[in-house]
mmCIF file of C-alpha atoms in Angstrom:
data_model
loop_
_atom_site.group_PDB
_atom_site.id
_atom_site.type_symbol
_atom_site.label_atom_id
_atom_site.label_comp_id
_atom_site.label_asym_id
_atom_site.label_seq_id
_atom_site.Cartn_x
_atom_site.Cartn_y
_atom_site.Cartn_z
ATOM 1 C CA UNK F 563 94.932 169.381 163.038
ATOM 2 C CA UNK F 564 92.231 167.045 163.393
ATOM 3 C CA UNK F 565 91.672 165.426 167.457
ATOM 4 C CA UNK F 566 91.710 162.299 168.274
ATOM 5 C CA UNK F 567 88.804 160.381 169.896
ATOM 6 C CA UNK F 568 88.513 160.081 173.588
ATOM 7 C CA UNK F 569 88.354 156.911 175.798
ATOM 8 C CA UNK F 570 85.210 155.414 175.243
ATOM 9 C CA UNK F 571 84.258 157.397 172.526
ATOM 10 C CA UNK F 572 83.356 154.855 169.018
ATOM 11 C CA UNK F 573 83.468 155.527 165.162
ATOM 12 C CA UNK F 574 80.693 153.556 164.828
ATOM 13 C CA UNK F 575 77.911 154.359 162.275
ATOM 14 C CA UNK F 576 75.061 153.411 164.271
ATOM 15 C CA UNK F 577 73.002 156.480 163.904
ATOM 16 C CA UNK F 578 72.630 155.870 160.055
ATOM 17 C CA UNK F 579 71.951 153.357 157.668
ATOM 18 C CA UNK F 580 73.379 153.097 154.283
ATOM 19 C CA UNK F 581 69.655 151.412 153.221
ATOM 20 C CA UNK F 582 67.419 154.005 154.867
ATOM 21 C CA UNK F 583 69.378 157.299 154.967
ATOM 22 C CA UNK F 584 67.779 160.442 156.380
ATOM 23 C CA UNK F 585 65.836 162.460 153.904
ATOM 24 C CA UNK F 586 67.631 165.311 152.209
ATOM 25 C CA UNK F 587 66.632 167.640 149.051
ATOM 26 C CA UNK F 588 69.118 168.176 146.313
ATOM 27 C CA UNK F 589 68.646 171.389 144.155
ATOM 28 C CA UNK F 590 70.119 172.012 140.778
ATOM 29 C CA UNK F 591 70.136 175.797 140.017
ATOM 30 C CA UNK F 592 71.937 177.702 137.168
ATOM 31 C CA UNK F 593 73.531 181.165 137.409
ATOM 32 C CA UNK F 594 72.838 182.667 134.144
ATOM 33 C CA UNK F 595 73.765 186.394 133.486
ATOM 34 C CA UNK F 596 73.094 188.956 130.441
ATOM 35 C CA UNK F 597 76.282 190.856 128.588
ATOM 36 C CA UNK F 598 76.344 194.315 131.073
ATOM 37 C CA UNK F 599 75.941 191.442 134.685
ATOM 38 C CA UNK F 600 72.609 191.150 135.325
ATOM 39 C CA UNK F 601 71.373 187.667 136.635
ATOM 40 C CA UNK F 602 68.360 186.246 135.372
ATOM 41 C CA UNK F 603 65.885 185.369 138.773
ATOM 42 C CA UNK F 604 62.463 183.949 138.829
ATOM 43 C CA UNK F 605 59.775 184.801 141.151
ATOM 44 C CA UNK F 606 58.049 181.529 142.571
ATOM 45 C CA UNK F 607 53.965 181.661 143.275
ATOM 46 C CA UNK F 608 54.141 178.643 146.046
ATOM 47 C CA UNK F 609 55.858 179.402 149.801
ATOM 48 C CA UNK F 610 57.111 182.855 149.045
ATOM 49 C CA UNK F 611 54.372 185.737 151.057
ATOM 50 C CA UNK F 612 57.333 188.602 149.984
ATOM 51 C CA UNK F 613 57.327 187.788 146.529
ATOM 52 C CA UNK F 614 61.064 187.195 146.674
ATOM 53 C CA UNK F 615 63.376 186.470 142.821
ATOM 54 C CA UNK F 616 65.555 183.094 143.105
ATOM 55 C CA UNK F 617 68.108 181.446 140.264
ATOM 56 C CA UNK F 618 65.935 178.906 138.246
ATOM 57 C CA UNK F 619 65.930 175.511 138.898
ATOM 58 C CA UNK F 620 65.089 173.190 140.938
ATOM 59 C CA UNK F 621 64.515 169.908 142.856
ATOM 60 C CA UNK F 622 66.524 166.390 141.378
ATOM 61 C CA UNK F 623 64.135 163.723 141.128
ATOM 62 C CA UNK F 624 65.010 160.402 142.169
ATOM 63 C CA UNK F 625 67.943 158.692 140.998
ATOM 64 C CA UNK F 626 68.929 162.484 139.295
ATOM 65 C CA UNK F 627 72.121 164.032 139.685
ATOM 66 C CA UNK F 628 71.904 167.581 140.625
ATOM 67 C CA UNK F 629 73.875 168.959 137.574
ATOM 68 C CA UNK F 630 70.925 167.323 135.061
ATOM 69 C CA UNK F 631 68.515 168.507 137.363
ATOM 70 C CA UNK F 632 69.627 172.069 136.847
ATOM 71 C CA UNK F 633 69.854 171.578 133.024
ATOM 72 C CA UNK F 634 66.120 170.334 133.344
ATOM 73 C CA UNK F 635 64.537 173.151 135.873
ATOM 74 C CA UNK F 636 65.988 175.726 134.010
ATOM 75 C CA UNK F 637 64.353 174.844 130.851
ATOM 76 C CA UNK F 638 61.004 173.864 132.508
ATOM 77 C CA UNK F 639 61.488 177.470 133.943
ATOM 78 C CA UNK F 640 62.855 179.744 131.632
ATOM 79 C CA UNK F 641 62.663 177.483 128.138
ATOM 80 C CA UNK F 642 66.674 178.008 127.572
ATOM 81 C CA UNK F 643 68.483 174.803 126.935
ATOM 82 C CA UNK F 644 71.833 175.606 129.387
ATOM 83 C CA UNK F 645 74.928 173.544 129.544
ATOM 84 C CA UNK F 646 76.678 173.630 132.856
ATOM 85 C CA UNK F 647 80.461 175.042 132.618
ATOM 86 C CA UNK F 648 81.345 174.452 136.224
ATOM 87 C CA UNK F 649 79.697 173.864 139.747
ATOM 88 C CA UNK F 650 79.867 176.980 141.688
ATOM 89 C CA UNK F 651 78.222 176.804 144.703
ATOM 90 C CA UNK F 652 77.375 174.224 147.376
ATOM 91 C CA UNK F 653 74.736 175.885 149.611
ATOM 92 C CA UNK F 654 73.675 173.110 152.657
ATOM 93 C CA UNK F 655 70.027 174.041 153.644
ATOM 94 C CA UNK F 656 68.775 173.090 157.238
ATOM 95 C CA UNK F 657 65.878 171.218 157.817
ATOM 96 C CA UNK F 658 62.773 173.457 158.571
ATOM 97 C CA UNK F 659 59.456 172.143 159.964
ATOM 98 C CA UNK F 660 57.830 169.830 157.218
ATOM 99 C CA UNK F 661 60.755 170.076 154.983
ATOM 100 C CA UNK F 662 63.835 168.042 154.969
ATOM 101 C CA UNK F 663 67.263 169.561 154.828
ATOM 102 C CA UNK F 664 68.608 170.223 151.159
ATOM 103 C CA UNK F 665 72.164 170.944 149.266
ATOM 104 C CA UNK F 666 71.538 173.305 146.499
ATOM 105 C CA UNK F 667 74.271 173.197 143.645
ATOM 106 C CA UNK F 668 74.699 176.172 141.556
ATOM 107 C CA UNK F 669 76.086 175.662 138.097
ATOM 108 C CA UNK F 670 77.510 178.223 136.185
ATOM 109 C CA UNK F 671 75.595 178.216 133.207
ATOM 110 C CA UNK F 672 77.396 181.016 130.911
ATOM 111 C CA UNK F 673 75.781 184.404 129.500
ATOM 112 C CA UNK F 674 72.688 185.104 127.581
ATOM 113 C CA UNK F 675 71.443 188.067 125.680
ATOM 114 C CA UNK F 676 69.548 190.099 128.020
ATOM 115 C CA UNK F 677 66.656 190.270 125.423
ATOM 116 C CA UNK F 678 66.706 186.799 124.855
ATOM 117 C CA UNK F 679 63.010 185.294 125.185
ATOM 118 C CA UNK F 680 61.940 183.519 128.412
ATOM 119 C CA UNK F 681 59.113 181.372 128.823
ATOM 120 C CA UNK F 682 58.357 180.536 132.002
ATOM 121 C CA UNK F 683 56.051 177.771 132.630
ATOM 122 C CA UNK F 684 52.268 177.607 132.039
ATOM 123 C CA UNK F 685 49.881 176.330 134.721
ATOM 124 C CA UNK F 686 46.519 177.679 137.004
ATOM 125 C CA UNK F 687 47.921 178.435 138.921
ATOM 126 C CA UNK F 688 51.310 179.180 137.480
ATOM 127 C CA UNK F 689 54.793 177.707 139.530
ATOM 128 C CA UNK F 690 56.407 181.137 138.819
ATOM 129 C CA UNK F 691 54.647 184.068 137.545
ATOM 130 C CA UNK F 692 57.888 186.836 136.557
ATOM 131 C CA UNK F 693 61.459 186.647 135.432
ATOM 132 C CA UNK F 694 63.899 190.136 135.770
ATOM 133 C CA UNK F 695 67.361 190.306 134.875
ATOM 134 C CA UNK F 696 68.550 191.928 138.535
ATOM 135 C CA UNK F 697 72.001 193.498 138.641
ATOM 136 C CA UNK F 698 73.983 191.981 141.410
ATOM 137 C CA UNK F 699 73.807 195.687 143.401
ATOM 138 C CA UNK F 700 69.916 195.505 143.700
ATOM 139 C CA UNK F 701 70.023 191.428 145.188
ATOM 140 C CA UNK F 702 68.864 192.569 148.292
ATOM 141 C CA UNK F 703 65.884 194.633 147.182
ATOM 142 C CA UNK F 704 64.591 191.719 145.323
ATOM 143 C CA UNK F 705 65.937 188.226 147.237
ATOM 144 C CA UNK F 706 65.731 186.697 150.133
ATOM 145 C CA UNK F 707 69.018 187.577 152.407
ATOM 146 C CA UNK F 708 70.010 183.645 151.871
ATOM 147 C CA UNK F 709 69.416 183.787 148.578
ATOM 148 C CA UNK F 710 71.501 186.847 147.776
ATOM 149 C CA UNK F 711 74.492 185.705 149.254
ATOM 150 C CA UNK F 712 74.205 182.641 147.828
ATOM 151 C CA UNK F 713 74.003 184.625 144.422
ATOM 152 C CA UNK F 714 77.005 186.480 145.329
ATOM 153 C CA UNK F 715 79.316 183.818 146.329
ATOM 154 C CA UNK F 716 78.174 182.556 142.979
ATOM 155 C CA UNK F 717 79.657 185.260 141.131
ATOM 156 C CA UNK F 718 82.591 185.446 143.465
ATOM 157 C CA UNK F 719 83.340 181.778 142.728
ATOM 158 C CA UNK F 720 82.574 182.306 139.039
ATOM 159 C CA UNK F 721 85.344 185.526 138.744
ATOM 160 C CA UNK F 722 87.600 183.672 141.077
ATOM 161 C CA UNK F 723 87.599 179.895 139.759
ATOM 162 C CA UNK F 724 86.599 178.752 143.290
ATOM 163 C CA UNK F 725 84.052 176.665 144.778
ATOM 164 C CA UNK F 726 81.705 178.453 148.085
ATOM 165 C CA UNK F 727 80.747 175.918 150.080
ATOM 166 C CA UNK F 728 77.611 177.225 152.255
ATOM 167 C CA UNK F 729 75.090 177.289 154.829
ATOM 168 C CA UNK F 730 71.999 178.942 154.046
ATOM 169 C CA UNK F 731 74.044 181.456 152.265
ATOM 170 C CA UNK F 732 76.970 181.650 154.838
ATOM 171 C CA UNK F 733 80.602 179.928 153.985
ATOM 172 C CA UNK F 734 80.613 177.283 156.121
ATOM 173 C CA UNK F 735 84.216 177.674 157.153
ATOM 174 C CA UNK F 736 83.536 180.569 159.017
ATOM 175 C CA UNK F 737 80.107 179.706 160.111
ATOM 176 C CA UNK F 738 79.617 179.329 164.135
ATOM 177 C CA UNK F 739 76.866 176.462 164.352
#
């Protein structure tokens, strides 16, 4: 049951402004997986000294919603045109030091062959420089913790027909801040 306020205590919105609202990062990523499980991952080349797999995708730009954001990372990333079936996962990032908090959305984004060609992107140096399908036994060997569960309650969600709504991997609901 929710409480009530206490004497004194306002509802004002004071501390925010619907013109200038705090900064926040919204990710679109897409959960992708081959016939026998396996998730496809990327390995980025920028912030990442362990050399740690994510999902592809990526950050919305402006005005983007996060589901076409994931539909647009993952192509830049991988070269497979995905459609979104559902939203999976809502993963609420903290704010680090020079980087502002972020929600990443996870998008269920069906099966592929696992022999299905990637591409991933071309640059000097290159945004990602690997892809591996990684069965959903060997996440921890080849994620950050974070981004394993996050994986996980992806595929929970996706078996289940639930939404997991996180924090940095955790559900939320069970979460002590």
């Amino acid at each position: 049951m929710p409480a009530r306020l206490r004497e004194g205590e306002s509802m004002a919105h004071s501390d925010t402004s619907p013109l200038a609202p705090p900064p926040i990062r919204i990710g679109g990523l897409g959960l992708i997986q081959d016939p026998v499980g396996r998730i496809l991952m990327v390995r980025p080349t920028y912030d990442n000294p362990k050399g740690f797999f994510q999902l592809p995708g990526g950050g919305a730009g402006e005005g983007e919603p996060d589901w076409e954001a994931a539909i647009r990372e993952v192509r830049e990333e991988t070269g497979l045109l995905v459609t979104p079936q559902r939203l999976l996962v809502k993963d609420w990032m903290p704010p680090r030091p020079h980087r502002a908090a972020g929600l990443n959305f996870v998008y269920d984004c069906g099966t592929a062959p696992g022999d299905i060609p990637i591409a991933l992107p071309p640059g000097e140096p290159p945004e990602l420089d690997q892809y591996r399908w990684i069965a959903p036994a060997h996440l921890d060997l080849h994620c950050a913790g974070y981004q394993a569960l996050r994986v996980r309650a992806a595929l929970h969600a996706r078996a289940t027909g639930t939404l997991a709504e996180l924090k940095r991997g955790l559900p939320i609901y069970t979460t002590v801040t």
